[in-house]
XYZ file of C-alpha atoms in Angstrom:
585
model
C -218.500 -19.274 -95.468
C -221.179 -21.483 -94.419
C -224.153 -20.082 -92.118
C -223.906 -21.744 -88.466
C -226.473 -24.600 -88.252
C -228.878 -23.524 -85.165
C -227.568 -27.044 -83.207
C -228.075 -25.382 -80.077
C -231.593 -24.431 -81.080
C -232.511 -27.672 -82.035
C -231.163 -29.324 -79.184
C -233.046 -26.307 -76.917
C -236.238 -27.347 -78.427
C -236.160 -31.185 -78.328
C -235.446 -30.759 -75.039
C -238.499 -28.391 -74.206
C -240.569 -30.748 -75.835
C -239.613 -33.400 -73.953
C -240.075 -31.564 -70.807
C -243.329 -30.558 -72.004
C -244.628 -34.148 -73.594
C -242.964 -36.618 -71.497
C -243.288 -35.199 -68.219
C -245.325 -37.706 -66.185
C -242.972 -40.375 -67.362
C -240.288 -38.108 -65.926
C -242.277 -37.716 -63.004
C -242.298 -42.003 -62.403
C -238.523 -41.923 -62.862
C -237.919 -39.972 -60.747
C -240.091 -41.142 -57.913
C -238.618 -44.533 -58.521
C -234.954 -43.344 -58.214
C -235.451 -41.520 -55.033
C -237.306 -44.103 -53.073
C -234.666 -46.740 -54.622
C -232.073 -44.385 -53.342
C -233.712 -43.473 -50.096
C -233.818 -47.077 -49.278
C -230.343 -47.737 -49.878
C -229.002 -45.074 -47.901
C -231.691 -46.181 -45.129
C -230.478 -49.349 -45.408
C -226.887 -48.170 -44.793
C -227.692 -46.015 -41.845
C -229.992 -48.533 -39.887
C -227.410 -50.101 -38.234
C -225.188 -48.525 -35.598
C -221.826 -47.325 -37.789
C -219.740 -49.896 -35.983
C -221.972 -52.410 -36.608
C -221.948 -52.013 -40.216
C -218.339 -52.049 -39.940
C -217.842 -55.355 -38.450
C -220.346 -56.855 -41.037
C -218.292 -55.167 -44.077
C -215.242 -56.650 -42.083
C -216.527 -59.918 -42.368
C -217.689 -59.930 -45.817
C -214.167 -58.428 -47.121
C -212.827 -61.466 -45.148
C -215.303 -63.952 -46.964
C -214.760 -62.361 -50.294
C -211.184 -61.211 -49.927
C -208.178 -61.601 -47.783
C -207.043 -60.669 -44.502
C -205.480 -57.063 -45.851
C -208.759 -56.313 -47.665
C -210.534 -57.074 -44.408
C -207.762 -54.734 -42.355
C -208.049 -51.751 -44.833
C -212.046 -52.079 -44.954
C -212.242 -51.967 -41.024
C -209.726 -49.231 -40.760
C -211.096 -47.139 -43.913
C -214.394 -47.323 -42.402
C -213.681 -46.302 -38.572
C -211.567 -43.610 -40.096
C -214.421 -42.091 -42.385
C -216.719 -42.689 -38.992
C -213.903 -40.769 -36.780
C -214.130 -37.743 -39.193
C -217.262 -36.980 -38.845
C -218.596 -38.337 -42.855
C -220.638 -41.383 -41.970
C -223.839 -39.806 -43.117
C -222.398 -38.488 -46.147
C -220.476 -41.624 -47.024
C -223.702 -43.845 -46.857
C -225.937 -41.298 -48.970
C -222.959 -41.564 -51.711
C -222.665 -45.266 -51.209
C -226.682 -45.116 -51.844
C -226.392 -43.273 -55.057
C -223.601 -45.281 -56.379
C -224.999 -48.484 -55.921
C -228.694 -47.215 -57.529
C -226.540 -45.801 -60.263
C -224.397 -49.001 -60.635
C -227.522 -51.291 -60.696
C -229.521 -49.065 -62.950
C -226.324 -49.375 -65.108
C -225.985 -52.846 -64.974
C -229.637 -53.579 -65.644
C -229.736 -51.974 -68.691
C -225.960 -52.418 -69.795
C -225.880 -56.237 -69.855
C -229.125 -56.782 -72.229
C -227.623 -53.634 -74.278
C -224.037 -55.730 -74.470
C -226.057 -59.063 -75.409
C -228.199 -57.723 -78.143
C -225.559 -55.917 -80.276
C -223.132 -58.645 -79.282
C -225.938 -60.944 -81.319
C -227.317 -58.321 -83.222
C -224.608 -56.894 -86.013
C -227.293 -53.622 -86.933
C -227.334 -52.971 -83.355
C -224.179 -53.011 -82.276
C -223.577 -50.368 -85.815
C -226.323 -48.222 -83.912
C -225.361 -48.517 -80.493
C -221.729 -48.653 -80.797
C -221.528 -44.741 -81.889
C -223.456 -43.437 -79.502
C -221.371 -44.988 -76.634
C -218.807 -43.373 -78.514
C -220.308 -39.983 -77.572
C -221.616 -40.689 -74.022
C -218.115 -41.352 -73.278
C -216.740 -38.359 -74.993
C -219.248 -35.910 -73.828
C -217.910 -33.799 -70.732
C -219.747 -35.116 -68.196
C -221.253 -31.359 -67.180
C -222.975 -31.240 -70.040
C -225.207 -34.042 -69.180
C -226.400 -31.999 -65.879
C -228.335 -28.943 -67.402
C -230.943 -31.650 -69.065
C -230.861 -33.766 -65.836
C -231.932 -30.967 -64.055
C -234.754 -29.924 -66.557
C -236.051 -33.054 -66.416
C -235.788 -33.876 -62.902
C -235.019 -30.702 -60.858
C -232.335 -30.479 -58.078
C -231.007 -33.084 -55.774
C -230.089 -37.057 -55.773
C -232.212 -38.076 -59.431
C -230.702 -35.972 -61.761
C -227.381 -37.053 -59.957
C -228.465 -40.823 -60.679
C -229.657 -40.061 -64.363
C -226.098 -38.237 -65.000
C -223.955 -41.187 -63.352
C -225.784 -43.498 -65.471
C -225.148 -41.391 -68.763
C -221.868 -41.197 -68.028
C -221.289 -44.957 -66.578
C -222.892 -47.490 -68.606
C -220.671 -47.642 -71.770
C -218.090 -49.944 -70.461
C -220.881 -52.925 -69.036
C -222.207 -52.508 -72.464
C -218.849 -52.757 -73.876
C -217.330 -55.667 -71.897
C -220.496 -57.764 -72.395
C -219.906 -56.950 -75.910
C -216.498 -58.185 -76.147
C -216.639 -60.566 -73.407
C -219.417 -62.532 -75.745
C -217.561 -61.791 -78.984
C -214.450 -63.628 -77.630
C -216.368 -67.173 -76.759
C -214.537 -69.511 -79.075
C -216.607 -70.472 -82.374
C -216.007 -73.989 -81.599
C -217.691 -74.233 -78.459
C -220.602 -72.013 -79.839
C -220.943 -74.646 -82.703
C -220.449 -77.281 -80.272
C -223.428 -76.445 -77.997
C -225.634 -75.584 -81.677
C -224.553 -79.348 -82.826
C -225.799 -80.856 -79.286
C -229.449 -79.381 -80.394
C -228.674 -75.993 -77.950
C -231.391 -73.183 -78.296
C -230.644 -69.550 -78.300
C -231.319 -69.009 -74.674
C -229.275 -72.129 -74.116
C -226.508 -71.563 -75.516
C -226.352 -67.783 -74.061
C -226.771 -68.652 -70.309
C -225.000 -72.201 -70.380
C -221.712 -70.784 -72.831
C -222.054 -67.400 -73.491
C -222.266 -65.656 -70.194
C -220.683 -68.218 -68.088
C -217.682 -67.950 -70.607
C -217.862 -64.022 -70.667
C -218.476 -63.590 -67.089
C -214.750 -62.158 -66.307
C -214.648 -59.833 -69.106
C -218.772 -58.585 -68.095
C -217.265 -58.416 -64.238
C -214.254 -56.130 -65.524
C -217.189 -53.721 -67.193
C -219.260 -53.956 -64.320
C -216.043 -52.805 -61.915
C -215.291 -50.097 -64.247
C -218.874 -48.570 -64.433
C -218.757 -48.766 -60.360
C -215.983 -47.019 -60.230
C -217.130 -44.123 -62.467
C -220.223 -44.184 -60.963
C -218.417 -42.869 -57.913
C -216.346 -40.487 -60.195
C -219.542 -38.379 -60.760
C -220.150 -37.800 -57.129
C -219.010 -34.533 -56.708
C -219.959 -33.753 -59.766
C -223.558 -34.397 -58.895
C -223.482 -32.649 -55.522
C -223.148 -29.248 -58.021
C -227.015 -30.509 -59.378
C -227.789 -30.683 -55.688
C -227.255 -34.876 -54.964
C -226.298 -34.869 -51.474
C -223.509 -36.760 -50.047
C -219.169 -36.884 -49.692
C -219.004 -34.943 -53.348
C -221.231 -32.189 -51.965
C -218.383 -31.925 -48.553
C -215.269 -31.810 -51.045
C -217.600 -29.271 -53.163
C -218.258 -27.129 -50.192
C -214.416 -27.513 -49.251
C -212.938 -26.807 -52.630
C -215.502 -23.259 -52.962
C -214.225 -22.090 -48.842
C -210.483 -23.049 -49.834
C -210.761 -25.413 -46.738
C -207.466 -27.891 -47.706
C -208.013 -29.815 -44.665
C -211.719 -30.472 -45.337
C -210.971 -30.833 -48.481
C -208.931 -33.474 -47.886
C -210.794 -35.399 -45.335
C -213.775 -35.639 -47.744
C -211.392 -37.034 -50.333
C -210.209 -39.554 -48.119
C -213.566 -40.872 -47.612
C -214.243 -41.132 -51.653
C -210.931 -42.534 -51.711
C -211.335 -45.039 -48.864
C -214.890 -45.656 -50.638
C -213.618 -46.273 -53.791
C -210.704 -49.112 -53.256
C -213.444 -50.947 -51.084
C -216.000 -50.883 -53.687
C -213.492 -52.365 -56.389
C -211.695 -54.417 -54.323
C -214.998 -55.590 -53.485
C -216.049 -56.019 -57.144
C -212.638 -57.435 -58.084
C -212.602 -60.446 -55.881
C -216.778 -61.073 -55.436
C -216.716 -62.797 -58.523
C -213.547 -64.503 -58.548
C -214.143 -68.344 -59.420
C -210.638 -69.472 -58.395
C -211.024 -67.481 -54.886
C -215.090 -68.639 -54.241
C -213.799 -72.490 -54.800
C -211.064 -71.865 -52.804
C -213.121 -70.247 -49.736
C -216.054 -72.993 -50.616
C -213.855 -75.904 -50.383
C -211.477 -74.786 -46.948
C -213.346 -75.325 -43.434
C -214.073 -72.043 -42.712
C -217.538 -72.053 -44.740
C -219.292 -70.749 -41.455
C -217.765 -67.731 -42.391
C -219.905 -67.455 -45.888
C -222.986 -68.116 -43.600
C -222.526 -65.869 -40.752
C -221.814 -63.480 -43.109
C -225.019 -64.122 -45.101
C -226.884 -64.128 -41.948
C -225.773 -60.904 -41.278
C -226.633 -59.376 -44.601
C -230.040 -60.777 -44.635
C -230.597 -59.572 -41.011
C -229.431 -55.983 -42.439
C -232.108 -55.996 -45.395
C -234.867 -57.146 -43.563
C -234.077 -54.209 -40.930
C -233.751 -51.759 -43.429
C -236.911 -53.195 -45.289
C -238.794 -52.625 -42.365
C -237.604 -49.269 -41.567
C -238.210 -48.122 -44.624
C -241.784 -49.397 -45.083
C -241.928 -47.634 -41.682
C -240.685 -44.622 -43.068
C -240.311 -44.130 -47.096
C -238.478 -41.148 -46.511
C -236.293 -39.366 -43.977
C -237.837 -36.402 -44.661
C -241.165 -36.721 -45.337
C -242.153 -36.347 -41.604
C -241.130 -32.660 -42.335
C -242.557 -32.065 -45.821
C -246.241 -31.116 -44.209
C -244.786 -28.877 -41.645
C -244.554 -25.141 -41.932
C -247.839 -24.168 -43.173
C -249.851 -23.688 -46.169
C -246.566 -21.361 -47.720
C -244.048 -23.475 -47.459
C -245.938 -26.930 -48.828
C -246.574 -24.712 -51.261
C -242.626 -24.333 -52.415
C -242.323 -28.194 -50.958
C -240.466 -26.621 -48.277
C -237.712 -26.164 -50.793
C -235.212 -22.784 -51.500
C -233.404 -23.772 -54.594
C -229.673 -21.688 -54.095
C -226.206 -21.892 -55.819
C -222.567 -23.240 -54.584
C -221.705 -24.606 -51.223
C -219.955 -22.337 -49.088
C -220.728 -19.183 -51.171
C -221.412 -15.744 -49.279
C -225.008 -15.470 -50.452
C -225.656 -19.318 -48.968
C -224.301 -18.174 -45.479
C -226.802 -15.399 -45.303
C -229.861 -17.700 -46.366
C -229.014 -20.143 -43.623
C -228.537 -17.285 -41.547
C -232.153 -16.093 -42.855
C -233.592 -19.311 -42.212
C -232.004 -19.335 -38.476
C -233.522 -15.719 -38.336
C -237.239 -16.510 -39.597
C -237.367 -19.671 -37.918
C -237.497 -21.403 -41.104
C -237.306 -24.527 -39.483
C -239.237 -26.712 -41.811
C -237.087 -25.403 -44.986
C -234.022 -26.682 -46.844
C -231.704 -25.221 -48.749
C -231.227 -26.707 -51.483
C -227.293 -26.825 -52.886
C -226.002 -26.764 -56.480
C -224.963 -24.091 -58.751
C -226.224 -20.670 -60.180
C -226.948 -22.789 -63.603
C -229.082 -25.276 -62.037
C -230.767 -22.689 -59.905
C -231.786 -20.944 -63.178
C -232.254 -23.925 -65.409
C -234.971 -24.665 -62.499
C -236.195 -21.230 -62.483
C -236.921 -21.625 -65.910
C -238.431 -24.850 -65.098
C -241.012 -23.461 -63.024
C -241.918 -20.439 -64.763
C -243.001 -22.207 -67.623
C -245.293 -24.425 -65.682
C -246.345 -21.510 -63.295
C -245.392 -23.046 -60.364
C -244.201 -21.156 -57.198
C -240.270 -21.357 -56.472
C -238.006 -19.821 -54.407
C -234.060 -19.409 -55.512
C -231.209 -16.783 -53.878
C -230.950 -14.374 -56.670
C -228.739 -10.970 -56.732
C -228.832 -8.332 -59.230
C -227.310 -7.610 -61.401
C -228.136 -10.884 -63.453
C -229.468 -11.572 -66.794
C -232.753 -13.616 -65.331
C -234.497 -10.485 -64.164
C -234.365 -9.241 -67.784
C -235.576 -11.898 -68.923
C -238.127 -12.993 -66.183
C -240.528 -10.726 -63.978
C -238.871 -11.618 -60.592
C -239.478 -10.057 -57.099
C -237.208 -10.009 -54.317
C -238.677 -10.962 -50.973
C -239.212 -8.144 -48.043
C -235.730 -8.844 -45.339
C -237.335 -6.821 -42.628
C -234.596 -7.918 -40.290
C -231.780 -6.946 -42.784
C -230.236 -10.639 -42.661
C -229.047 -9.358 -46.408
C -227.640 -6.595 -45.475
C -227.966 -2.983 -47.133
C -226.960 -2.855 -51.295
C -223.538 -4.950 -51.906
C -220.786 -3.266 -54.281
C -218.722 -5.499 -56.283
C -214.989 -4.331 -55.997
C -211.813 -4.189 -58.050
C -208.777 -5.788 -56.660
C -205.610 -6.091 -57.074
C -202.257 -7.583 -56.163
C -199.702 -5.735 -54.443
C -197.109 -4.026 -56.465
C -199.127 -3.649 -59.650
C -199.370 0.199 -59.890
C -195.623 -0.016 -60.235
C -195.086 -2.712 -62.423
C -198.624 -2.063 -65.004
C -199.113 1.771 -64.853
C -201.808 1.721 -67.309
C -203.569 -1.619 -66.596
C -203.635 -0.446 -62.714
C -205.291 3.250 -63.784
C -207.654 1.803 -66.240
C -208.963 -0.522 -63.318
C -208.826 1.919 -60.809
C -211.217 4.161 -63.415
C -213.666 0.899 -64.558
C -217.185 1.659 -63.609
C -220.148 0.817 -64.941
C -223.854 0.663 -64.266
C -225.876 -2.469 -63.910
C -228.146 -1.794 -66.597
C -224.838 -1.247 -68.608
C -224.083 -4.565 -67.714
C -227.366 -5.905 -68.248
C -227.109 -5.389 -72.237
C -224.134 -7.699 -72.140
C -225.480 -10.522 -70.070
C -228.571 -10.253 -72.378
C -227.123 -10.431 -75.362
C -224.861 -13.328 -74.204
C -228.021 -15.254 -73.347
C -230.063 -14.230 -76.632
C -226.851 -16.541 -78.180
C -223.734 -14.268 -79.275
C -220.272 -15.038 -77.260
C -219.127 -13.512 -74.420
C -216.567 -11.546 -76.828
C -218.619 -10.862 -79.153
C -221.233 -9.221 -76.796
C -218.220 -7.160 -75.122
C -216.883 -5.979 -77.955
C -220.305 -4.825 -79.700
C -221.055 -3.177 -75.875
C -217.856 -1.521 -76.672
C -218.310 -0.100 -80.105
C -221.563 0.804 -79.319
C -220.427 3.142 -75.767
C -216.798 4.473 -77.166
C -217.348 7.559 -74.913
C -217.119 5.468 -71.898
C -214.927 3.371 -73.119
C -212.862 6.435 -74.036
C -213.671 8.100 -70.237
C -211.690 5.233 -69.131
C -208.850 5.119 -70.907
C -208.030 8.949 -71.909
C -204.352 9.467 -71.180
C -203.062 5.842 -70.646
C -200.056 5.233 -72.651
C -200.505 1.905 -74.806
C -198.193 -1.127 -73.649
C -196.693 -3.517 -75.891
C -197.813 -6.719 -75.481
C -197.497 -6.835 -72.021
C -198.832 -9.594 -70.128
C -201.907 -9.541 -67.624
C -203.696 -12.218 -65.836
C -207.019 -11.566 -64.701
C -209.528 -14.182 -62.640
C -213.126 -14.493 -62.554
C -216.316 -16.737 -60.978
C -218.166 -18.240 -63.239
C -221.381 -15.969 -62.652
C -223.373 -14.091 -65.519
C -222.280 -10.965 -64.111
C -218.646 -11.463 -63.792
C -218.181 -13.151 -67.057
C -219.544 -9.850 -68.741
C -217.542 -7.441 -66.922
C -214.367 -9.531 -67.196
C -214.879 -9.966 -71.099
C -215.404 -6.134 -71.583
C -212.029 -5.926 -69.047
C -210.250 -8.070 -71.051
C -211.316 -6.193 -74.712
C -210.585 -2.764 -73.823
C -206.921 -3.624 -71.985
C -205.929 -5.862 -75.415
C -207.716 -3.304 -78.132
C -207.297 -0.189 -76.519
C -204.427 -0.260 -74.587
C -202.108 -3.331 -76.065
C -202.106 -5.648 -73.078
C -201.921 -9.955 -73.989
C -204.734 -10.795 -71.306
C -205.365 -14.393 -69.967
C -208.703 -14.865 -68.214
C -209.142 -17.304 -65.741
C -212.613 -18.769 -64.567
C -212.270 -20.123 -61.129
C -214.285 -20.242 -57.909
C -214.529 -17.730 -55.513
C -211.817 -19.020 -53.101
C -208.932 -19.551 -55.800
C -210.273 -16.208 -57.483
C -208.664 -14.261 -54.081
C -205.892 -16.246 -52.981
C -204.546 -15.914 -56.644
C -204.708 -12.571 -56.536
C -202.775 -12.030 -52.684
C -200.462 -14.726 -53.875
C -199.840 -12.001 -56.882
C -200.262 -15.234 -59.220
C -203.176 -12.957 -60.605
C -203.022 -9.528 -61.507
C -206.371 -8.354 -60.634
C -210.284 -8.990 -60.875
C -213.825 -6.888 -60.837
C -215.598 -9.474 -59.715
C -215.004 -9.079 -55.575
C -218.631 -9.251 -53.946
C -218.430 -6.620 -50.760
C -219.153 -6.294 -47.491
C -220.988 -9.449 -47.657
C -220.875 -12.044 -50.190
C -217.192 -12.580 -50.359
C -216.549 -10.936 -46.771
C -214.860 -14.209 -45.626
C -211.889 -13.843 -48.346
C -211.998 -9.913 -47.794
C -211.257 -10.651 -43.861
C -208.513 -13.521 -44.432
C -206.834 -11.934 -47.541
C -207.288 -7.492 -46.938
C -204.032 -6.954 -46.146
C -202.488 -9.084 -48.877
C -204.283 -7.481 -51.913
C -205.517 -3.789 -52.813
C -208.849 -2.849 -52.946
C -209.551 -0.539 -55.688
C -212.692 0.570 -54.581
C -216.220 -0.359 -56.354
C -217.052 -0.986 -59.875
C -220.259 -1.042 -59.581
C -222.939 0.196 -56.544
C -226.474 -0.791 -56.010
C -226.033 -4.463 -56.176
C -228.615 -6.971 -54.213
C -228.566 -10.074 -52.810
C -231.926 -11.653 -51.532
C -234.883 -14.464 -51.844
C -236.391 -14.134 -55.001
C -239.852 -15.433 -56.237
C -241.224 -15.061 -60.004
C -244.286 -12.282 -59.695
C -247.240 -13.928 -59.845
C -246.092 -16.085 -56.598
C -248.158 -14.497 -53.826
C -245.557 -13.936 -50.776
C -244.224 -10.619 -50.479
C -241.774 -10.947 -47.103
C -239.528 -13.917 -46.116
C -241.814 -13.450 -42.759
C -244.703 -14.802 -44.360
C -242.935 -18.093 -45.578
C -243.873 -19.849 -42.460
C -247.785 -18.457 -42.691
């Protein structure tokens, strides 16, 4: 058999040395994203919310048709009713940056290998794989490159959203008949001619039909993005699906959906030349103009707020002290809505934190940003718990919680549905016995990081500690084949201990398990709803206390599996702050 090739390696290192050689231009990117974005969403926002309504009225009536104008009015006064205005505008913001970024670059792209048969053989295939690609792959280098929050949401969409403009333009060229191209080359035609007088005029429907498309997936990657920490609607139906809030949930869907039909409606019929003749050449042209009036008096007000003010937050970036410009007034955390987020905005409510923001995203972009900063020595704070792989393999500190906002030590419990000592004997004693240290489960989450599987790394923890493997299962009767479901979150910690669970009960005791990786809310109400046998990976009194208090009496708690866990503010060593009191020093 063939040894592995290292592509993960490879891939790991031309990515460092990117980080490491092309950082400044990184650095410009990025700055140029965020102010494009900021001033989009500014732009948005200047206007009073009904007043932006009544001009998007009007322009779906210019562009469109009375129903398009009735559903854009009503979509919009609905998301404003709900409460999403805000969010709606940043997401409109970073789909329109995204969507011009893509168009920019997609429409030369399509044109050169459209006239160019060696590019089009390059280009073609690695379209192929941008559109192939699961899109959360492209957000651990995003993040690398360009930390948490709205870039590396804009550098992602645009990964994931140019192929079709590149495409159409493509086709839409390829499919200009050959007469008319020799045509315009027999009237004495040059190049540039013949491309912006037949080819693109010619193409224009097919290019429009790429350009919709790439919109639309533009807005596809919001709430993808909001887990790299892009603010917005994708960051509310985030924060909704993690809680197991159905009703918020589906509020913050309505506004993406509401969002989404206006954007490619609006798309659809802007470049329609049946429908612009048709609204050119009927009386009501005053409506074009009022409604270009409008528009320009909406650019040149958010022009001039936004010279006023680049940023909306930059009037807080210099407060707080010396600390906290230090950090850029920045706590990088994990998942909306997850236990250890409540009690760091409860921290920041209880050390007056005012000036700080807490950032959202996920535990893998809070440690591919740890990472980050480590390597250039810079100062960062994340929420980190223990146990976790990153304070083997970084020299972290938590921060002093004189108040106790963080409580005492957390335990992480074993539950499990009701009725499963009856039904699963063994599987329910085995449970009931699992416990394990953290620096037990610290050699698993290491050695899943140093490369090896997940199963692999169980099962060689497993071989290597047969007497407590054994001291949990002495006396259980093997099953045969029995099924058992168990459900995990996605965290280092959980995915070791669920791995070992899931070796021992199918080689030691003859169970057919089925893991599940799910977020924290699903994790529970699977488990009361007795959809899911059991999990280890409960997070008590605090993390997961909101689950424990709606769902105690539906499941049973098997006690701890493991004591002495932490939850905190962390900060690599060398950063000089020793107690979340002195963050505002």
């Amino acid at each position: 058999m063939l040894p592995k090739l290292p592509l993960a390696d490879w891939i790991e290192a031309l990515v460092g040395w990117m980080g490491s050689h092309l950082g400044g231009l990184f650095d410009a990117i990025a700055a140029i994203i965020e102010h494009v974005v900021g001033f989009f969403s500014g732009l948005f926002l200047l206007p009073h919310p009904l007043l932006f309504i009544a001009i998007l009225g009007i322009l779906a009536f210019a562009i469109g048709r009375l129903p398009l104008t009735l559903f854009t009015v009503i979509g919009f006064l609905l998301i404003e009713n709900l409460g999403y205005w805000t969010q709606t505008m940043n997401t409109l913001g970073l789909v329109i940056t995204s969507g011009l970024i893509s168009i920019i670059l997609g429409i030369p792209l399509g044109i050169w290998s459209a006239y160019s048969r060696t590019a089009h053989r390059i280009i073609s295939p690695i379209l192929d794989f941008m559109q192939t690609m699961p899109a959360f792959v492209y957000l651990l280098p995003a993040v690398t490159f360009f930390s948490l929050g709205v870039v590396p949401g804009v550098i992602a969409s645009v990964i994931f959203a140019i192929p079709p403009t590149i495409r159409m333009t493509y086709l839409g060229i390829k499919q200009v008949s050959a007469e008319l191209s020799e045509a315009a080359e027999a009237f004495g035609s040059t190049t540039w001619q013949k491309l912006f007088k037949v080819d693109l005029p010619l193409a224009m429907p097919t290019m429009m039909a790429g350009i919709n498309q790439t919109i639309m997936l533009s807005l596809s990657m919001v709430v993808i993005a909001s887990m790299i920490g892009a603010q917005g609607i994708g960051a509310e139906v985030y924060r909704a699906v993690a809680q197991l809030k159905i009703g918020q949930g589906f509020e913050a869907g309505l506004a993406v959906v509401v969002l989404a039909i206006v954007l490619d409606r609006f798309s659809q019929n802007l470049f329609k030349t049946g429908r612009r003749k048709a609204v050119l050449q009927n009386q009501p042209r005053r409506r074009l103009i009022f409604a270009s009036a409008l528009l320009a008096t909406l650019i040149i007000g958010g022009i001039a707020q936004y010279l006023l003010l680049p940023s909306g937050t930059s009037a807080d970036a210099n407060q707080g002290g010396i600390v906290a410009s230090k950090f850029h007034n920045q706590i990088i955390g994990i998942d909306p809505g997850s236990g250890i987020m409540k009690s760091t905005a409860k921290a920041m409510q209880d050390y007056k934190l005012d000036s700080w923001k807490l950032i959202e995203g996920s535990s893998t972009a809070m440690t591919a940003m740890l990472d980050k900063a480590i390597k250039s020595k810079e100062p960062i704070i994340i929420t980190g718990w223990t146990p976790h792989w990153m304070f083997t393999k970084y020299d972290l500190k938590y921060l002093d919680d004189p108040k106790k906002t963080y409580g005492e030590s957390e335990e992480i419990h074993t539950i499990a549905r009701k009725g499963l000592g009856q039904e699963q004997p063994t599987a329910y004693a085995f449970l009931d016995r699992f416990k394990w240290t953290p620096e037990e489960m610290g050699e698993i989450m290491v050695a899943i990081q140093g490369g090896q599987s997940p199963e692999e790394a169980a099962k060689d923890w497993a071989t290597k500690h047969r007497d407590r493997v054994q001291e949990w299962t002495k006396g259980l009767a093997k099953v045969n084949g029995q099924k058992l479901t168990l459900s995990y979150v996605a965290w280092d910690s959980e995915i070791a201990s669920t791995n070992l669970l899931q070796y021992v009960l199918h080689e030691e005791l003859g169970y057919d398990v089925t893991s599940l990786q799910v977020e924290a809310g699903p994790m529970w109400t699977g488990v009361a709803s007795g959809d899911v046998d059991a999990t280890a990976s409960a997070w008590l009194p605090l993390t997961h206390a909101d689950y424990w208090s709606k769902y105690k009496n539906q499941v049973e708690d098997l006690g701890p599996n493991m004591t002495g866990v932490r939850t905190g503010l962390v900060v690599p060593a060398y950063v000089d702050v020793s107690s979340i009191e002195d963050l505002n020093k």
